[in-house]
Amino acid sequence: MTGTAAQPTGTTRPPDADTHRLDVAHVAGDAYTVEVRGHRIQVDQPADAGGTDTAPTPTELFAASLATCVAFYAGRFLERHDLPRSGLRVRAEFTMATDRPARVASLRVVIVPPPDLPEQRRAALLAVASHCTVHNTLEQPPRTVIELAS
């Protein structure tokens, strides 16, 4: 599964064929809309943080990206082995760091396999799901550039 990376706006270099782009636009208050390949996702902040709580926070989407990537890889594993996906679930939990800079301190992802998953397939399912694109990216962080458009 490939990810979608933000392409800096206003740069002079042309995007590579492998560059994925998304755009974020302000909606109102602390709410923003993300456009990815014609899809729209909204983010906001909880009311106690000054937002209107109309959508998940960017940090929640970060954890959701990992959880859904793990689910996708687990589901494909099940499909390849002619096992049902019915009942497959993934839960993510995260804690925020208490010091600066603001960041996620820990992430925990729990795969709830389908009830009929044979015992001999459990370790392989975990191994495959643990190597999803998002997890690999967290394990080997990309070079990240944040810049102002000219």
PDB file of C-alpha atoms in Angstrom:
ATOM      1  CA  MET A   1       0.000   0.000   0.000  1.00  0.00           C
ATOM      2  CA  THR A   2       1.403   3.372  -0.876  1.00  0.00           C
ATOM      3  CA  GLY A   3       1.000   6.423   1.290  1.00  0.00           C
ATOM      4  CA  THR A   4       0.154   9.947   0.319  1.00  0.00           C
ATOM      5  CA  ALA A   5       2.839  12.488   1.048  1.00  0.00           C
ATOM      6  CA  ALA A   6       2.299  16.204   1.153  1.00  0.00           C
ATOM      7  CA  GLN A   7       3.986  17.987  -1.736  1.00  0.00           C
ATOM      8  CA  PRO A   8       5.301  21.394  -0.663  1.00  0.00           C
ATOM      9  CA  THR A   9       3.396  24.242  -2.328  1.00  0.00           C
ATOM     10  CA  GLY A  10       5.263  26.889  -4.269  1.00  0.00           C
ATOM     11  CA  THR A  11       8.458  24.946  -4.834  1.00  0.00           C
ATOM     12  CA  THR A  12      10.244  25.197  -8.142  1.00  0.00           C
ATOM     13  CA  ARG A  13      10.971  21.517  -8.527  1.00  0.00           C
ATOM     14  CA  PRO A  14       8.384  19.515 -10.502  1.00  0.00           C
ATOM     15  CA  PRO A  15       6.665  16.667  -8.663  1.00  0.00           C
ATOM     16  CA  ASP A  16       8.121  13.230  -9.286  1.00  0.00           C
ATOM     17  CA  ALA A  17       5.941  10.530 -10.802  1.00  0.00           C
ATOM     18  CA  ASP A  18       5.955   8.855  -7.378  1.00  0.00           C
ATOM     19  CA  THR A  19       4.993  12.007  -5.469  1.00  0.00           C
ATOM     20  CA  HIS A  20       1.557  11.902  -3.879  1.00  0.00           C
ATOM     21  CA  ARG A  21      -0.195  15.150  -3.114  1.00  0.00           C
ATOM     22  CA  LEU A  22      -2.863  16.295  -0.713  1.00  0.00           C
ATOM     23  CA  ASP A  23      -4.148  19.765   0.013  1.00  0.00           C
ATOM     24  CA  VAL A  24      -5.425  21.227   3.270  1.00  0.00           C
ATOM     25  CA  ALA A  25      -7.684  24.279   3.416  1.00  0.00           C
ATOM     26  CA  HIS A  26      -9.081  26.250   6.340  1.00  0.00           C
ATOM     27  CA  VAL A  27     -12.837  25.827   6.861  1.00  0.00           C
ATOM     28  CA  ALA A  28     -13.624  27.796  10.038  1.00  0.00           C
ATOM     29  CA  GLY A  29     -12.199  28.119  13.522  1.00  0.00           C
ATOM     30  CA  ASP A  30      -9.873  25.154  14.042  1.00  0.00           C
ATOM     31  CA  ALA A  31     -11.496  23.050  11.298  1.00  0.00           C
ATOM     32  CA  TYR A  32      -9.642  22.148   8.098  1.00  0.00           C
ATOM     33  CA  THR A  33     -10.505  20.016   5.087  1.00  0.00           C
ATOM     34  CA  VAL A  34      -7.995  17.649   3.526  1.00  0.00           C
ATOM     35  CA  GLU A  35      -8.437  16.745  -0.153  1.00  0.00           C
ATOM     36  CA  VAL A  36      -6.819  13.517  -1.334  1.00  0.00           C
ATOM     37  CA  ARG A  37      -7.509  12.111  -4.823  1.00  0.00           C
ATOM     38  CA  GLY A  38     -10.988  13.648  -4.822  1.00  0.00           C
ATOM     39  CA  HIS A  39     -11.803  12.498  -1.269  1.00  0.00           C
ATOM     40  CA  ARG A  40     -12.423  14.937   1.563  1.00  0.00           C
ATOM     41  CA  ILE A  41     -11.552  14.453   5.207  1.00  0.00           C
ATOM     42  CA  GLN A  42     -12.186  17.067   7.855  1.00  0.00           C
ATOM     43  CA  VAL A  43     -10.183  17.680  11.032  1.00  0.00           C
ATOM     44  CA  ASP A  44     -11.007  19.843  14.030  1.00  0.00           C
ATOM     45  CA  GLN A  45     -10.107  20.185  17.682  1.00  0.00           C
ATOM     46  CA  PRO A  46     -12.203  19.178  20.696  1.00  0.00           C
ATOM     47  CA  ALA A  47     -14.305  21.904  22.304  1.00  0.00           C
ATOM     48  CA  ASP A  48     -12.093  21.916  25.408  1.00  0.00           C
ATOM     49  CA  ALA A  49      -9.120  22.740  23.146  1.00  0.00           C
ATOM     50  CA  GLY A  50     -10.903  25.636  21.425  1.00  0.00           C
ATOM     51  CA  GLY A  51     -12.388  23.772  18.465  1.00  0.00           C
ATOM     52  CA  THR A  52     -15.956  22.839  17.672  1.00  0.00           C
ATOM     53  CA  ASP A  53     -15.380  19.049  17.742  1.00  0.00           C
ATOM     54  CA  THR A  54     -16.873  18.487  14.288  1.00  0.00           C
ATOM     55  CA  ALA A  55     -14.233  15.936  13.279  1.00  0.00           C
ATOM     56  CA  PRO A  56     -11.257  13.969  14.577  1.00  0.00           C
ATOM     57  CA  THR A  57      -8.033  15.792  15.412  1.00  0.00           C
ATOM     58  CA  PRO A  58      -4.983  15.459  13.168  1.00  0.00           C
ATOM     59  CA  THR A  59      -3.349  13.363  15.899  1.00  0.00           C
ATOM     60  CA  GLU A  60      -6.337  11.021  15.995  1.00  0.00           C
ATOM     61  CA  LEU A  61      -6.090  10.660  12.212  1.00  0.00           C
ATOM     62  CA  PHE A  62      -2.387   9.880  12.634  1.00  0.00           C
ATOM     63  CA  ALA A  63      -3.264   6.968  14.947  1.00  0.00           C
ATOM     64  CA  ALA A  64      -6.134   6.004  12.639  1.00  0.00           C
ATOM     65  CA  SER A  65      -3.707   5.884   9.702  1.00  0.00           C
ATOM     66  CA  LEU A  66      -1.623   3.315  11.515  1.00  0.00           C
ATOM     67  CA  ALA A  67      -4.648   1.289  12.639  1.00  0.00           C
ATOM     68  CA  THR A  68      -6.259   1.238   9.198  1.00  0.00           C
ATOM     69  CA  CYS A  69      -2.975   0.329   7.510  1.00  0.00           C
ATOM     70  CA  VAL A  70      -2.555  -2.580   9.938  1.00  0.00           C
ATOM     71  CA  ALA A  71      -6.166  -3.613   9.228  1.00  0.00           C
ATOM     72  CA  PHE A  72      -5.583  -3.456   5.470  1.00  0.00           C
ATOM     73  CA  TYR A  73      -2.486  -5.674   5.661  1.00  0.00           C
ATOM     74  CA  ALA A  74      -4.243  -8.097   8.020  1.00  0.00           C
ATOM     75  CA  GLY A  75      -7.235  -8.244   5.698  1.00  0.00           C
ATOM     76  CA  ARG A  76      -5.092  -8.929   2.654  1.00  0.00           C
ATOM     77  CA  PHE A  77      -3.287 -11.698   4.575  1.00  0.00           C
ATOM     78  CA  LEU A  78      -6.620 -13.314   5.404  1.00  0.00           C
ATOM     79  CA  GLU A  79      -7.776 -12.994   1.792  1.00  0.00           C
ATOM     80  CA  ARG A  80      -4.562 -14.590   0.452  1.00  0.00           C
ATOM     81  CA  HIS A  81      -5.088 -17.557   2.747  1.00  0.00           C
ATOM     82  CA  ASP A  82      -8.798 -17.908   1.930  1.00  0.00           C
ATOM     83  CA  LEU A  83      -9.752 -16.967   5.465  1.00  0.00           C
ATOM     84  CA  PRO A  84     -12.752 -14.772   6.264  1.00  0.00           C
ATOM     85  CA  ARG A  85     -12.227 -11.126   7.182  1.00  0.00           C
ATOM     86  CA  SER A  86     -15.526 -11.059   9.025  1.00  0.00           C
ATOM     87  CA  GLY A  87     -14.879 -10.066  12.622  1.00  0.00           C
ATOM     88  CA  LEU A  88     -11.450  -8.534  11.920  1.00  0.00           C
ATOM     89  CA  ARG A  89     -10.992  -5.414  14.014  1.00  0.00           C
ATOM     90  CA  VAL A  90      -8.092  -3.184  14.927  1.00  0.00           C
ATOM     91  CA  ARG A  91      -7.950  -0.886  17.942  1.00  0.00           C
ATOM     92  CA  ALA A  92      -5.397   1.887  18.417  1.00  0.00           C
ATOM     93  CA  GLU A  93      -4.561   3.723  21.612  1.00  0.00           C
ATOM     94  CA  PHE A  94      -2.100   6.551  22.006  1.00  0.00           C
ATOM     95  CA  THR A  95      -0.728   8.755  24.738  1.00  0.00           C
ATOM     96  CA  MET A  96       0.638  12.237  24.368  1.00  0.00           C
ATOM     97  CA  ALA A  97       4.036  13.244  25.696  1.00  0.00           C
ATOM     98  CA  THR A  98       3.907  15.409  28.804  1.00  0.00           C
ATOM     99  CA  ASP A  99       7.021  17.398  27.872  1.00  0.00           C
ATOM    100  CA  ARG A 100       7.913  19.487  24.831  1.00  0.00           C
ATOM    101  CA  PRO A 101       7.767  19.305  21.916  1.00  0.00           C
ATOM    102  CA  ALA A 102       4.109  18.298  21.621  1.00  0.00           C
ATOM    103  CA  ARG A 103       4.002  14.778  20.184  1.00  0.00           C
ATOM    104  CA  VAL A 104       2.576  11.310  20.512  1.00  0.00           C
ATOM    105  CA  ALA A 105       4.629   9.485  23.150  1.00  0.00           C
ATOM    106  CA  SER A 106       3.312   5.980  22.555  1.00  0.00           C
ATOM    107  CA  LEU A 107       1.041   4.050  20.220  1.00  0.00           C
ATOM    108  CA  ARG A 108      -0.484   0.650  20.864  1.00  0.00           C
ATOM    109  CA  VAL A 109      -2.295  -1.261  18.132  1.00  0.00           C
ATOM    110  CA  VAL A 110      -4.283  -4.387  18.927  1.00  0.00           C
ATOM    111  CA  ILE A 111      -5.488  -6.677  16.151  1.00  0.00           C
ATOM    112  CA  VAL A 112      -8.641  -8.598  16.974  1.00  0.00           C
ATOM    113  CA  PRO A 113      -8.557 -11.437  14.455  1.00  0.00           C
ATOM    114  CA  PRO A 114     -11.651 -13.103  13.065  1.00  0.00           C
ATOM    115  CA  PRO A 115     -12.956 -15.696  15.526  1.00  0.00           C
ATOM    116  CA  ASP A 116     -12.264 -18.564  13.124  1.00  0.00           C
ATOM    117  CA  LEU A 117      -8.575 -17.722  12.585  1.00  0.00           C
ATOM    118  CA  PRO A 118      -6.608 -20.966  12.978  1.00  0.00           C
ATOM    119  CA  GLU A 119      -4.048 -20.863  15.790  1.00  0.00           C
ATOM    120  CA  GLN A 120      -1.227 -21.715  13.359  1.00  0.00           C
ATOM    121  CA  ARG A 121      -1.972 -18.518  11.334  1.00  0.00           C
ATOM    122  CA  ARG A 122      -1.888 -16.039  14.250  1.00  0.00           C
ATOM    123  CA  ALA A 123       1.876 -15.391  14.288  1.00  0.00           C
ATOM    124  CA  ALA A 124       1.986 -14.938  10.509  1.00  0.00           C
ATOM    125  CA  LEU A 125      -0.950 -12.530  10.602  1.00  0.00           C
ATOM    126  CA  LEU A 126       0.796 -10.453  13.254  1.00  0.00           C
ATOM    127  CA  ALA A 127       4.076 -10.486  11.301  1.00  0.00           C
ATOM    128  CA  VAL A 128       2.440  -9.327   8.078  1.00  0.00           C
ATOM    129  CA  ALA A 129       0.309  -6.649   9.733  1.00  0.00           C
ATOM    130  CA  SER A 130       3.335  -5.364  11.668  1.00  0.00           C
ATOM    131  CA  HIS A 131       5.027  -4.505   8.386  1.00  0.00           C
ATOM    132  CA  CYS A 132       2.364  -2.206   6.988  1.00  0.00           C
ATOM    133  CA  THR A 133       3.505   0.920   5.183  1.00  0.00           C
ATOM    134  CA  VAL A 134       2.605   3.313   7.997  1.00  0.00           C
ATOM    135  CA  HIS A 135       4.361   1.216  10.649  1.00  0.00           C
ATOM    136  CA  ASN A 136       7.427   0.874   8.424  1.00  0.00           C
ATOM    137  CA  THR A 137       7.418   4.660   8.019  1.00  0.00           C
ATOM    138  CA  LEU A 138       7.280   5.198  11.775  1.00  0.00           C
ATOM    139  CA  GLU A 139      10.145   2.759  12.235  1.00  0.00           C
ATOM    140  CA  GLN A 140      12.212   4.503   9.531  1.00  0.00           C
ATOM    141  CA  PRO A 141      10.995   8.112   9.541  1.00  0.00           C
ATOM    142  CA  PRO A 142      11.088  10.004   6.261  1.00  0.00           C
ATOM    143  CA  ARG A 143      12.965  13.228   5.707  1.00  0.00           C
ATOM    144  CA  THR A 144      10.357  15.889   6.422  1.00  0.00           C
ATOM    145  CA  VAL A 145      10.490  19.442   5.103  1.00  0.00           C
ATOM    146  CA  ILE A 146       8.066  22.167   6.136  1.00  0.00           C
ATOM    147  CA  GLU A 147       8.356  25.419   4.212  1.00  0.00           C
ATOM    148  CA  LEU A 148       6.469  28.568   3.313  1.00  0.00           C
ATOM    149  CA  ALA A 149       5.208  29.066  -0.226  1.00  0.00           C
ATOM    150  CA  SER A 150       6.755  31.984  -2.057  1.00  0.00           C
TER     151      SER A 150
END
